[in-house]
Coordinates of C-alpha atoms in Angstrom, one line a residue:
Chain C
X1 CA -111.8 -56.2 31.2
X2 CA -111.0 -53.1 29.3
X3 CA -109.0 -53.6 26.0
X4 CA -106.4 -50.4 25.6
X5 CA -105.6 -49.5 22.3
X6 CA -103.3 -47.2 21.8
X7 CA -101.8 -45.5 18.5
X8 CA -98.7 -43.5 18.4
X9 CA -98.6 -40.8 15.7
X10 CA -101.7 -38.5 15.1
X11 CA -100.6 -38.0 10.8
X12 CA -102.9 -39.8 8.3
X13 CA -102.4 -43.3 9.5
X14 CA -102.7 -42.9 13.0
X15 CA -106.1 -40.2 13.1
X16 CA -108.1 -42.4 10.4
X17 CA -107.5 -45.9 12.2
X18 CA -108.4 -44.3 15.5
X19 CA -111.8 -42.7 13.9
X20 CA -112.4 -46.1 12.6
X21 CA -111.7 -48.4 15.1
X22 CA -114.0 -46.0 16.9
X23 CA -116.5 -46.1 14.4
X24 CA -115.9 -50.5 14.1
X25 CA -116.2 -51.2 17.8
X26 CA -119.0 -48.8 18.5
X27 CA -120.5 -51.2 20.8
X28 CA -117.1 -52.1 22.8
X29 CA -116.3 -48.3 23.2
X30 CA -119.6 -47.2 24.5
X31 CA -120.1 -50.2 26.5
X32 CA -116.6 -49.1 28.1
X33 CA -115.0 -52.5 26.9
X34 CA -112.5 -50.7 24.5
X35 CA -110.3 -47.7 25.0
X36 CA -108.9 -46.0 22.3
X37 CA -105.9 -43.7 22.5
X38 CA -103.8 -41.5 20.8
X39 CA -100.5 -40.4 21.9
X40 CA -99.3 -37.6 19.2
X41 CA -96.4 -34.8 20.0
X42 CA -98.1 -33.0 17.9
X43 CA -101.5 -31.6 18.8
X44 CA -101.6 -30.1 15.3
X45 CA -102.5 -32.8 12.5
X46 CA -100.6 -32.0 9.5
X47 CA -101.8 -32.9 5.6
X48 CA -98.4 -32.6 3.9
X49 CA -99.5 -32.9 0.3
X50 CA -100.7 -29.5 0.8
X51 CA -97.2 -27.8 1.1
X52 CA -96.4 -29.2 -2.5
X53 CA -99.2 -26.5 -3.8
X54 CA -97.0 -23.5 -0.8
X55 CA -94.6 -22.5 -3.4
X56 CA -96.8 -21.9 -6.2
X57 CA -99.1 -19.7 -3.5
X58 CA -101.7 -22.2 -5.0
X59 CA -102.3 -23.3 -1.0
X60 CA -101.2 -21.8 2.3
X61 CA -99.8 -23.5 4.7
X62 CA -102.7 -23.1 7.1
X63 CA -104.6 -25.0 4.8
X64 CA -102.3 -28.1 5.3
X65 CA -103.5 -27.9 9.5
X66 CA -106.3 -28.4 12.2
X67 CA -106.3 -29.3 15.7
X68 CA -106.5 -33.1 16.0
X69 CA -109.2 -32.5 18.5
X70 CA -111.2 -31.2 15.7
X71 CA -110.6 -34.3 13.9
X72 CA -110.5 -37.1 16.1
X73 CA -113.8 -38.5 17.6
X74 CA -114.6 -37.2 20.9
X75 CA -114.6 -40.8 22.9
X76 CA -110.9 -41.4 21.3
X77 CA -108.4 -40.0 24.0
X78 CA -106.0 -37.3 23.1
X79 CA -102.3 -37.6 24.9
X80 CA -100.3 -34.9 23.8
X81 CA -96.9 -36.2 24.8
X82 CA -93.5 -37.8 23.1
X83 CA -93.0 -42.0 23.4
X84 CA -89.5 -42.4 24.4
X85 CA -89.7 -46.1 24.4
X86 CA -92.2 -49.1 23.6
X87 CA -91.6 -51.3 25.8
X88 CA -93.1 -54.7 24.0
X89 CA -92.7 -57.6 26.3
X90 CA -93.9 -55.5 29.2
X91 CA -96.5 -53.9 26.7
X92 CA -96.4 -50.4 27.7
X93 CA -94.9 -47.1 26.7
X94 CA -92.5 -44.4 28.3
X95 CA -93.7 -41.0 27.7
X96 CA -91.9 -37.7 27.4
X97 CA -93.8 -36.3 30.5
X98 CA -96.7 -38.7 31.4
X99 CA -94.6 -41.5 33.0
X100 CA -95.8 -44.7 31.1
X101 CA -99.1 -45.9 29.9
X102 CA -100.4 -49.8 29.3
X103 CA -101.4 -51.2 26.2
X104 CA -103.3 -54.2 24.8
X105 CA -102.9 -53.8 20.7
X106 CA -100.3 -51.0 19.9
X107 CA -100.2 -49.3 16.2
X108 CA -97.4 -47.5 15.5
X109 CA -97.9 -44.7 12.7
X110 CA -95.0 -42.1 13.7
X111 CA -94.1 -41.5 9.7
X112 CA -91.1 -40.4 8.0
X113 CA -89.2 -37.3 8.5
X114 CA -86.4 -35.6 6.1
X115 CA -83.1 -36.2 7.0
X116 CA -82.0 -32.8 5.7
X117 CA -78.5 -32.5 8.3
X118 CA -77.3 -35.5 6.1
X119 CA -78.6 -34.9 2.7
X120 CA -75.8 -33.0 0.2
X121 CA -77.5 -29.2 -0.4
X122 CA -79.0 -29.0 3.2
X123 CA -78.3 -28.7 6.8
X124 CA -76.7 -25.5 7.7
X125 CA -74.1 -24.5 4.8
X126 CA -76.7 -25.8 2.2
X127 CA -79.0 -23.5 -0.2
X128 CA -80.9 -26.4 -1.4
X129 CA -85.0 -25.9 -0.9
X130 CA -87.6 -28.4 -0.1
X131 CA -91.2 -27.9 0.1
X132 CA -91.8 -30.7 2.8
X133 CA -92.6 -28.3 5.6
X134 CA -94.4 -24.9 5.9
X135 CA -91.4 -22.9 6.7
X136 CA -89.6 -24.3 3.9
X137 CA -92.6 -24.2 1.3
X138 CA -92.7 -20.2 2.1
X139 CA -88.9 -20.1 1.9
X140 CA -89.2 -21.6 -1.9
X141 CA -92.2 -19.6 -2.4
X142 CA -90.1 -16.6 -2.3
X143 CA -87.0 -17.7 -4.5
X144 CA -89.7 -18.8 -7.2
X145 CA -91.2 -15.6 -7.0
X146 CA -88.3 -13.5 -8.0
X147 CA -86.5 -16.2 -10.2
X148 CA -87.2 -14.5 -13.7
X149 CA -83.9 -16.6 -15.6
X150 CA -81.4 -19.0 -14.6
X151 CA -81.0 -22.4 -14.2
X152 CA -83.5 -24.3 -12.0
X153 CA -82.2 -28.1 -11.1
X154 CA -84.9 -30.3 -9.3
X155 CA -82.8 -32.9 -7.9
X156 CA -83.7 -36.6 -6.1
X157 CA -81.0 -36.3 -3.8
X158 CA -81.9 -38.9 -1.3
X159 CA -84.2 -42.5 -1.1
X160 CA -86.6 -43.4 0.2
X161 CA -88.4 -40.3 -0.4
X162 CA -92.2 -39.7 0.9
X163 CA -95.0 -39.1 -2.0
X164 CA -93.0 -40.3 -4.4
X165 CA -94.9 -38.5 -7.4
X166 CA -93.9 -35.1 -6.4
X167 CA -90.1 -35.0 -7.9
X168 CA -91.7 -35.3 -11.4
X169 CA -95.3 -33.1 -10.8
X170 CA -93.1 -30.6 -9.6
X171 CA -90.6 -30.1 -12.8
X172 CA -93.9 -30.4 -14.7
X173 CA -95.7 -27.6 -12.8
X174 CA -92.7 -25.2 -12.8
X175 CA -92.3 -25.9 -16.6
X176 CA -95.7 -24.9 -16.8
X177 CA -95.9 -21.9 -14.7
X178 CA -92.9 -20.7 -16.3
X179 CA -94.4 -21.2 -19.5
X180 CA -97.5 -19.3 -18.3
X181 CA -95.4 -15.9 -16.9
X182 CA -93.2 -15.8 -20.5
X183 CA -90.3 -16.6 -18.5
X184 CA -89.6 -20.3 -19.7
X185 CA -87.3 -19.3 -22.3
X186 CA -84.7 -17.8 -20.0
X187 CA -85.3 -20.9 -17.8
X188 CA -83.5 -23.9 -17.9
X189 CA -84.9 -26.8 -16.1
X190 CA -83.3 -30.1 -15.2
X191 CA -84.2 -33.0 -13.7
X192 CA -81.9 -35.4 -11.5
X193 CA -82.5 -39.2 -10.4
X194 CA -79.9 -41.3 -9.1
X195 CA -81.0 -45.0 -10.8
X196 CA -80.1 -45.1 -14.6
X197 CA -84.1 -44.1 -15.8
X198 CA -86.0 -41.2 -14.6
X199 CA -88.2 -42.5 -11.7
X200 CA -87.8 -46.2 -9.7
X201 CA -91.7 -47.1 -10.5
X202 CA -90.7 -48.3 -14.1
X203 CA -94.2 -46.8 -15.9
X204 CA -93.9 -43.0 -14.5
X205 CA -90.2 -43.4 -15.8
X206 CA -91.6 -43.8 -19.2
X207 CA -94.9 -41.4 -19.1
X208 CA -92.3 -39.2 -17.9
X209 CA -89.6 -39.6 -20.8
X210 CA -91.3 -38.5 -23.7
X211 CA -93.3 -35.4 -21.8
X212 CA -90.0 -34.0 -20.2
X213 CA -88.4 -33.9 -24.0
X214 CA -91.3 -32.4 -25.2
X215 CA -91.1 -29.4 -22.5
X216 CA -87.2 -28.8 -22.9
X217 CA -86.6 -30.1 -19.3
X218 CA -83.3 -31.5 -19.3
X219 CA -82.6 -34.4 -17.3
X220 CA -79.6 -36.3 -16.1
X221 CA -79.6 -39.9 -14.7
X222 CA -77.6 -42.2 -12.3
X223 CA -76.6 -39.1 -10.5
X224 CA -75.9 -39.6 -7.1
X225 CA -74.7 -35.8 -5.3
X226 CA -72.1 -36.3 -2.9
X227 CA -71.6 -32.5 -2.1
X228 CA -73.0 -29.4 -2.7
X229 CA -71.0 -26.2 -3.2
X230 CA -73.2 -23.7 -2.4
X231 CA -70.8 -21.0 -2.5
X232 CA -70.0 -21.7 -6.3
X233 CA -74.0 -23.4 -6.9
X234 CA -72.3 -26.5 -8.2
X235 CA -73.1 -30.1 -7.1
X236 CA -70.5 -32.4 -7.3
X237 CA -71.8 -36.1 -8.3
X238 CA -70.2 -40.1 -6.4
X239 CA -70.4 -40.7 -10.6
X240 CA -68.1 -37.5 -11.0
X241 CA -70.1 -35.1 -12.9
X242 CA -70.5 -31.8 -11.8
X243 CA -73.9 -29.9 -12.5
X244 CA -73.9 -26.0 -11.7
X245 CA -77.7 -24.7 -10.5
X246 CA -79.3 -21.2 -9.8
X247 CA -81.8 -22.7 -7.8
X248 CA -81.8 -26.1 -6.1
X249 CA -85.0 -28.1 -5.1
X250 CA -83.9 -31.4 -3.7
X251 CA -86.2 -34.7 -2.7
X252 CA -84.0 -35.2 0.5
X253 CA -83.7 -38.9 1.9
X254 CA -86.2 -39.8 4.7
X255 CA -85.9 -41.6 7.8
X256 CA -88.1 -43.0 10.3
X257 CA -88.3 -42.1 14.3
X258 CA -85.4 -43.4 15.9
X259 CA -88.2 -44.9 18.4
X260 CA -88.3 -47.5 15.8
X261 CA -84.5 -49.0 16.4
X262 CA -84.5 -47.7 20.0
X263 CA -87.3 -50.2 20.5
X264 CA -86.6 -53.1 18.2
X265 CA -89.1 -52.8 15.6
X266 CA -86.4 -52.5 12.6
X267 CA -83.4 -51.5 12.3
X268 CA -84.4 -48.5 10.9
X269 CA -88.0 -48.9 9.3
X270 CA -90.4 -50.6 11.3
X271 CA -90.7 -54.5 10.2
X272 CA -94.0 -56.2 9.2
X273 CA -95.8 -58.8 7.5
X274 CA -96.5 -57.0 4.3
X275 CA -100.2 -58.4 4.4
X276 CA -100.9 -58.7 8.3
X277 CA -99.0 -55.1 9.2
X278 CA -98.5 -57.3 12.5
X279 CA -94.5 -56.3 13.7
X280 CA -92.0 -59.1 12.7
X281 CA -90.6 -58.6 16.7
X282 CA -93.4 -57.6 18.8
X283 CA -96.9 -59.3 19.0
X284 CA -100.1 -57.3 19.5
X285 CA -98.3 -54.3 17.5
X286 CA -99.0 -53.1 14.6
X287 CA -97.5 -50.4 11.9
X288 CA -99.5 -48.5 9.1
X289 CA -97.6 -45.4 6.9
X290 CA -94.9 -44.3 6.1
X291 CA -92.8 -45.5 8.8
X292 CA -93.3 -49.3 7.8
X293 CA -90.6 -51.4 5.4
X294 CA -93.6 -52.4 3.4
X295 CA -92.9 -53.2 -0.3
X296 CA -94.2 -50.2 -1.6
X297 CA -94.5 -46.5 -2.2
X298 CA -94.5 -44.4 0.7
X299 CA -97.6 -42.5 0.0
X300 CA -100.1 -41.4 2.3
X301 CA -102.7 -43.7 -0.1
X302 CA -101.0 -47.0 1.3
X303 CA -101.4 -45.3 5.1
X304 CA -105.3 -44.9 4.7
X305 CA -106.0 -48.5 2.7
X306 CA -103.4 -50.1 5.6
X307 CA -105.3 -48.5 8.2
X308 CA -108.6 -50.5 7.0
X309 CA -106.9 -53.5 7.3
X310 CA -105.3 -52.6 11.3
X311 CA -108.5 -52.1 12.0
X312 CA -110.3 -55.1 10.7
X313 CA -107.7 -57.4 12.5
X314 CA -107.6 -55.4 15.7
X315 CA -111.6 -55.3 15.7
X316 CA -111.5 -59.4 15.3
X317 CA -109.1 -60.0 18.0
X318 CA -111.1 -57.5 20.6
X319 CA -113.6 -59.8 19.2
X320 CA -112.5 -63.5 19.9
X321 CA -112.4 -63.7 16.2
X322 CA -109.3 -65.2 13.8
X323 CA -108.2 -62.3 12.0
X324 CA -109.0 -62.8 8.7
X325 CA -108.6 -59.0 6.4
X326 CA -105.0 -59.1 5.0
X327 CA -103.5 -55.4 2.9
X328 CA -102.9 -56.5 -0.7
X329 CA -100.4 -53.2 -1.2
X330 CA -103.0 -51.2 -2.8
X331 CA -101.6 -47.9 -3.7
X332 CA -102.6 -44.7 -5.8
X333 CA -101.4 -41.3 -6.7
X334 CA -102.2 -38.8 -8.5
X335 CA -99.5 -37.4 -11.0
X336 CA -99.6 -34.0 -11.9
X337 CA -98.7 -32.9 -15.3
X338 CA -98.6 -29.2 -15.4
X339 CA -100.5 -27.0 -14.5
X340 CA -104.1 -27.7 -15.7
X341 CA -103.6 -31.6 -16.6
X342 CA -103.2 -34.7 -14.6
X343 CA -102.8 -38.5 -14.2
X344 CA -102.8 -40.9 -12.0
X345 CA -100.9 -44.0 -10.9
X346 CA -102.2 -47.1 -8.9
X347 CA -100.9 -50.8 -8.5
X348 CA -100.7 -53.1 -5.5
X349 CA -98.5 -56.5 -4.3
X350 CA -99.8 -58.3 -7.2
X351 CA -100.6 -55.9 -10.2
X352 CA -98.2 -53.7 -12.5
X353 CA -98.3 -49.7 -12.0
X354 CA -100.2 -48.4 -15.4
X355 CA -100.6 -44.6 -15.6
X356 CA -103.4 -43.5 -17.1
X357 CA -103.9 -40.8 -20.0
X358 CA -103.3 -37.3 -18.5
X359 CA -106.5 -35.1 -18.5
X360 CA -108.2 -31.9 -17.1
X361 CA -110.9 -33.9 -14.5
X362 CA -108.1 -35.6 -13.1
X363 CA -106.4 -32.7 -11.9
X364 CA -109.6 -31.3 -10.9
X365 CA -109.5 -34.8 -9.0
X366 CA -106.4 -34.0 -7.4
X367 CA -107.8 -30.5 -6.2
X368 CA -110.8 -31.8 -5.1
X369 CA -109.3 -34.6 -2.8
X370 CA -106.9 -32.3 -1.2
X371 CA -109.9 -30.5 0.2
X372 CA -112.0 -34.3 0.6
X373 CA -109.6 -35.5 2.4
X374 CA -110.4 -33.9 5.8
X375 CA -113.3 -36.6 5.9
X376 CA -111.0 -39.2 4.7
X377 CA -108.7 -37.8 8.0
X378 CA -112.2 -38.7 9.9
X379 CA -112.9 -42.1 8.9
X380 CA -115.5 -41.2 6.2
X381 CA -114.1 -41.6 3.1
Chain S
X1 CA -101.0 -47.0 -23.4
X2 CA -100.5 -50.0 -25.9
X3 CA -98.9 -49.2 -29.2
X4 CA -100.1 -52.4 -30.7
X5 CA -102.9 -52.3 -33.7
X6 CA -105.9 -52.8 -32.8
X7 CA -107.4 -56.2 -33.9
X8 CA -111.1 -55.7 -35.4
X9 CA -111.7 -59.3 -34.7
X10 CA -110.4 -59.6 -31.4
X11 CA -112.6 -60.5 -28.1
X12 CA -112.3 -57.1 -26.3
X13 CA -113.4 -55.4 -29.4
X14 CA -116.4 -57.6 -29.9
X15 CA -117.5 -57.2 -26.7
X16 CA -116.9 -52.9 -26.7
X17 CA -119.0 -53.4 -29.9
X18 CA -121.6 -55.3 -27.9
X19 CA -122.1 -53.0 -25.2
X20 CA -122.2 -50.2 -27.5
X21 CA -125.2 -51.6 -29.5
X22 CA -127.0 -52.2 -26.2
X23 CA -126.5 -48.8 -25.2
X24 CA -128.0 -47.9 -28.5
X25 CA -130.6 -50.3 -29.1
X26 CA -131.8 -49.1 -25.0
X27 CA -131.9 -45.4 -26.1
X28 CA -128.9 -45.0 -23.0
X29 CA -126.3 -44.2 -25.9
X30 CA -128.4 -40.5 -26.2
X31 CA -128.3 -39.8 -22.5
X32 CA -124.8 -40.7 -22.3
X33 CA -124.3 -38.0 -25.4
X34 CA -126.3 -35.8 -23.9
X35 CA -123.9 -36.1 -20.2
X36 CA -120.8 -35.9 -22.3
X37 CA -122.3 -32.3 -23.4
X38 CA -122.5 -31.2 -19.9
X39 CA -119.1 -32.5 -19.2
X40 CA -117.7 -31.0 -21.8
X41 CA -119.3 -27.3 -20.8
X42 CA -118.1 -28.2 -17.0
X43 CA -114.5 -28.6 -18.6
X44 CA -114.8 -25.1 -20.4
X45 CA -116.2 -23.7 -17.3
X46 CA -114.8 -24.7 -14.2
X47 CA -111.1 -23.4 -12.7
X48 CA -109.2 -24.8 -9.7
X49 CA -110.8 -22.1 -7.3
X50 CA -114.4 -23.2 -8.4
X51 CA -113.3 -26.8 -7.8
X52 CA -111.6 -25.7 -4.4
X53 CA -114.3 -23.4 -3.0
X54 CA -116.8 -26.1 -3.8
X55 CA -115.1 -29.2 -2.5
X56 CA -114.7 -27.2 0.6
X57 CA -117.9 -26.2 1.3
X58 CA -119.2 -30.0 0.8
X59 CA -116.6 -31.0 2.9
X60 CA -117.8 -28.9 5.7
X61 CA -121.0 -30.4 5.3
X62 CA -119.8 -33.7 4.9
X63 CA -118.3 -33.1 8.5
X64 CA -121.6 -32.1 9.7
X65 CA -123.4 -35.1 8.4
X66 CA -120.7 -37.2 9.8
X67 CA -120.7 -35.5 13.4
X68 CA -124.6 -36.2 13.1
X69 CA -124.1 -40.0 12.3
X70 CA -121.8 -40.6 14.8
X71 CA -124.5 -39.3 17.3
X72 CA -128.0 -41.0 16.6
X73 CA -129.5 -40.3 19.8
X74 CA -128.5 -36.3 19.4
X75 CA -130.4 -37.0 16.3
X76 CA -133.6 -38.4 18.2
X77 CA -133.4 -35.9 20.9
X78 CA -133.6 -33.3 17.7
X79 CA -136.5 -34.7 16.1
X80 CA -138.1 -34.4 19.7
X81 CA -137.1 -30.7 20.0
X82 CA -138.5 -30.1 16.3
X83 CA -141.8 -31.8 16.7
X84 CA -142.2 -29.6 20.0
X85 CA -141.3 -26.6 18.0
X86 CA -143.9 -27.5 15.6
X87 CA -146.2 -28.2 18.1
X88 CA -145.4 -24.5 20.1
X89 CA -146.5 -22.5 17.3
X90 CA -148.3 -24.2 14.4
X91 CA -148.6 -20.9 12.8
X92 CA -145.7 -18.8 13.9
X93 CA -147.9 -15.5 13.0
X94 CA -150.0 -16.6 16.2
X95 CA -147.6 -17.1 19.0
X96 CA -148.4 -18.0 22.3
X97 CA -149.7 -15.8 24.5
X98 CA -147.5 -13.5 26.6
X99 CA -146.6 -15.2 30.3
X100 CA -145.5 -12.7 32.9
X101 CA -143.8 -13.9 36.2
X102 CA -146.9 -15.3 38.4
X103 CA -148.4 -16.9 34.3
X104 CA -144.8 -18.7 34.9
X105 CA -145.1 -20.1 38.2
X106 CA -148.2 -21.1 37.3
X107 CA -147.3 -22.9 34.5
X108 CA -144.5 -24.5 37.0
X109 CA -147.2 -26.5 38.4
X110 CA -147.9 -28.0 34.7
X111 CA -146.6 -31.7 34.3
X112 CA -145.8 -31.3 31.2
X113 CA -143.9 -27.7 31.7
X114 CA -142.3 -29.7 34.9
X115 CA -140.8 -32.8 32.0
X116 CA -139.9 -30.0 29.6
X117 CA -138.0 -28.4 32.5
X118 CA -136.4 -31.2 33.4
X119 CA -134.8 -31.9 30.0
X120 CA -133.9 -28.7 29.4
X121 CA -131.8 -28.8 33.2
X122 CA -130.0 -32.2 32.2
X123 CA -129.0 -30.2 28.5
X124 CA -127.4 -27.4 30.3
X125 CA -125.3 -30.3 32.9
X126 CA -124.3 -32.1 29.5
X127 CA -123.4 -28.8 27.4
X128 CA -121.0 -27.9 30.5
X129 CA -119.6 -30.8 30.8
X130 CA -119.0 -31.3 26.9
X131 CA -117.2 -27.7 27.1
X132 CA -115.4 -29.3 30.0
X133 CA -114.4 -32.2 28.0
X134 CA -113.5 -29.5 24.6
X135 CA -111.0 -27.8 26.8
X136 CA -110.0 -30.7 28.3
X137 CA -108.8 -31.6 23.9
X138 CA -107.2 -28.4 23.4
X139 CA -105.7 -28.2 26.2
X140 CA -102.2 -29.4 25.5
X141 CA -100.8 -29.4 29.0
X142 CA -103.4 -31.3 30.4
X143 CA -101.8 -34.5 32.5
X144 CA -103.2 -37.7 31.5
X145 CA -104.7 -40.5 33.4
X146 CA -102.7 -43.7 33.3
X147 CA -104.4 -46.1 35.5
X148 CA -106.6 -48.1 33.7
X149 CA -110.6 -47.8 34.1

């Protein structure tokens, strides 16, 4: 009998647990035993810490893409199609334009999107800018380009948020490209959170604090935005403050697929066992990324350690075996603190974030991963 | 970082101090001196584009290498196709000798030609149906088959 795997979503989670469970049931696959398949509506896989590095023109958006086929081992199937439904008891999936396809073990790695048509400063009326996507990285390359005075505010507008680093690396990095044209002192910067300290990981709150007063960014907590003028640049706070801006760059809230809800794996994040990834509704279905309600940071880190563990388990069960790798939480993320300095974070389920001392080879890190992590994409690393 | 004092007497201290006079006392402490020299000129010397041009041309190979050890029997096949290189011209300044079209179908009735030919016919069946396959990928129309094998 053939076991079907199948994994929805062709981003980080989904492309490195297909190129290792490829890689893990060697034997199975090539014995014909095991089929592995993705189902992506994206033939394109798409390496979104690169558009954080679009605005500066320190990357270009091409740089962030390549065909999945380039990436994804050539005896793991590509479907390039939309799942309209997961159909657990039955175990099979609707597709967009493929009818339906069976499934043995199921891994659901379909990430988190912006919610930018309900997120104050977006949608249609809004001037807010975002660097989550190519178009809008370009779009806020050209605003930074000409901005030459004024008042830049980089607000967290909505949570969760993806990567959640990149609110405080960028104020840091524009402080320090301003700094680096002459223009800082006809720039003001401010930072916005809405909980009562600067970041929700309690550590980068405080490595934050005493660098941010050191630079002259200004910074304003427990500020929720409820609307966003644009007209008059002025966003208008649930605490009652008001806050006029030049430029806006807002973190906007994410949300999952609704495939998630539609489907009953969460009411709106897709529900696991924190240490098995296994679905809290479904059995034989698992959920690695971004999209999951794990207890943790929604970083593309937690994806590729989770996608070990999915692997391990689905391996033992092709196997006969008792499943026996469990995902401890382990996280890491580098934290950016200028332009020619950084840090990085890391913690898991059991053990305390600590951010370590800021230095030159760690932002050499961080350059050097964003170009390593192509073979992290293909199982390697 | 901890703001507390540092207490000389204290167990992590000791055993810093420990692995320092090892280092020492095993002439390591010099090398280690001598790499944090090197480091240091790296840190003078390198910029994010050295650091990105670098990484990427690793990673390319890195891909390479990785293609390769997903395949071991391409990799077999190619030390067969080197050693018969090798073996075609040991001294590439003395090829073989010129073969015209009857020298050919001569050689057609040589065993050995006959096995060479016959690998070479099954490589040009596979690479066709790997380009098959490739376009099959990137091809993002392509209707999928449902039924299981």
């Amino acid at each position: 009998m053939t076991h079907d795997i199948v994994i929805v979503g062709g981003g980080v989670g989904g492309t490195v647990t297909a190129n290792r469970l490829r890689k893990k049931l060697q034997r199975e696959v090539s014995g014909g035993n095991v089929r592995i398949r993705i189902v992506s509506d994206n033939p394109e896989h798409v390496y979104k810490p690169t558009f954080f590095y679009v605005p500066w023109g320190e990357s270009e958006p091409e740089d962030a893409r390549r065909p999945l086929a380039d990436l994804v081992d050539r005896r793991v199937e590509l479907i390039y199609d939309r799942v309209t439904h997961i159909d657990t008891s039955g175990k099979s999936l609707d597709l967009s334009e493929n009818g339906s396809m069976p499934y043995d073990y199921l891994v659901v790695a379909t990430g988190a999107m912006p919610d930018l048509d309900d997120t104050p400063g977006f949608g249609p009326d809004g001037d807010g800018h975002h660097f989550y996507d190519a178009e809008a990285a370009m779009a806020l390359r050209q605003e930074l380009s000409a901005f030459d005075e004024g008042h830049l505010v980089l607000s967290v507008i909505g949570t969760p948020h993806v990567c959640p680093a990149a609110p405080v690396e960028f104020t840091m990095l524009a402080d320090s490209r301003f700094r680096k044209l002459g223009k800082r002192d006809d720039i003001d910067i401010t930072y916005t959170y809405p909980l009562p300290r600067l970041h929700s990981v309690g550590p980068v709150a405080e490595w934050a604090e005493p660098r941010y007063a050191e630079r002259d960014i200004q910074t304003q907590t427990m500020f929720n935005p409820e609307t966003v003028d644009s007209g008059n640049s002025v966003i208008h706070t649930v605490e009652g403050t008001d806050l006029e801006y030049d430029l806006l760059v807002g973190i906007p809230e994410f949300e999952p697929s609704p495939l998630i809800a539609k489907s009953g794996l969460g009411d709106t994040w897709m529900e696991v066992d924190k240490h098995t990834l296994e679905s809290d509704h479904a059995e034989d279905v698992f959920g690695i990324g971004d999209v999951t309600n794990l207890p943790t940071s929604k970083a593309g880190s937690v994806a590729h350690y989770a996608a070990g563990t999915v692997v391990d388990r689905i391996a033992a069960l092709v196997r006969g075996h008792e499943p026996r790798t469990i995902f401890e939480g382990d996280t890491i993320c580098f934290l950016e603190a200028g332009a020619d300095e950084g840090s990085h974070i890391s913690f898991d389920y059991e053990t305390d974030p600590v951010v370590r001392d800021q230095s030159e080879f760690v932002h050499w890190a961080k350059f050097a991963y964003n170009e390593m992590y192509w073979l992290t994409a293909r199982g390697l690393a | 970082m901890s703001e507390e004092p540092i207490d000389p007497d204290s167990e992590a201290v000791q055993h810093a101090l420990e692995t320092l006079v090892e280092l020492e006392e095993t002439g390591t402490l010099d090398d280690l001196a001598d790499a944090a020299n090197l480091v240091s000129l790296a840190s003078e010397a390198v910029d994010d584009d050295m650091v990105r041009s670098t990484m990427r041309a690793m990673v390319h190979a890195g891909e390479l290498f990785d293609t390769a050890a997903g395949e071991p029997e391409a990799l077999r096949n190619l030390e067969v196709m080197t050693a018969a290189l090798s073996e075609t011209a040991p001294d590439p300044a003395t090829a073989p000798d010129q073969v015209g079209m009857i020298g050919m179908m001569r050689k057609m009735n040589d065993p050995k030609t006959k096995r060479g030919m016959g690998f070479l016919v099954q490589l040009l069946h596979e690479l066709g149906d790997q380009l098959e396959q490739r376009a099959h990928r990137y091809d993002f129309e392509t209707e999928i088959e449902t039924e299981r094998p």
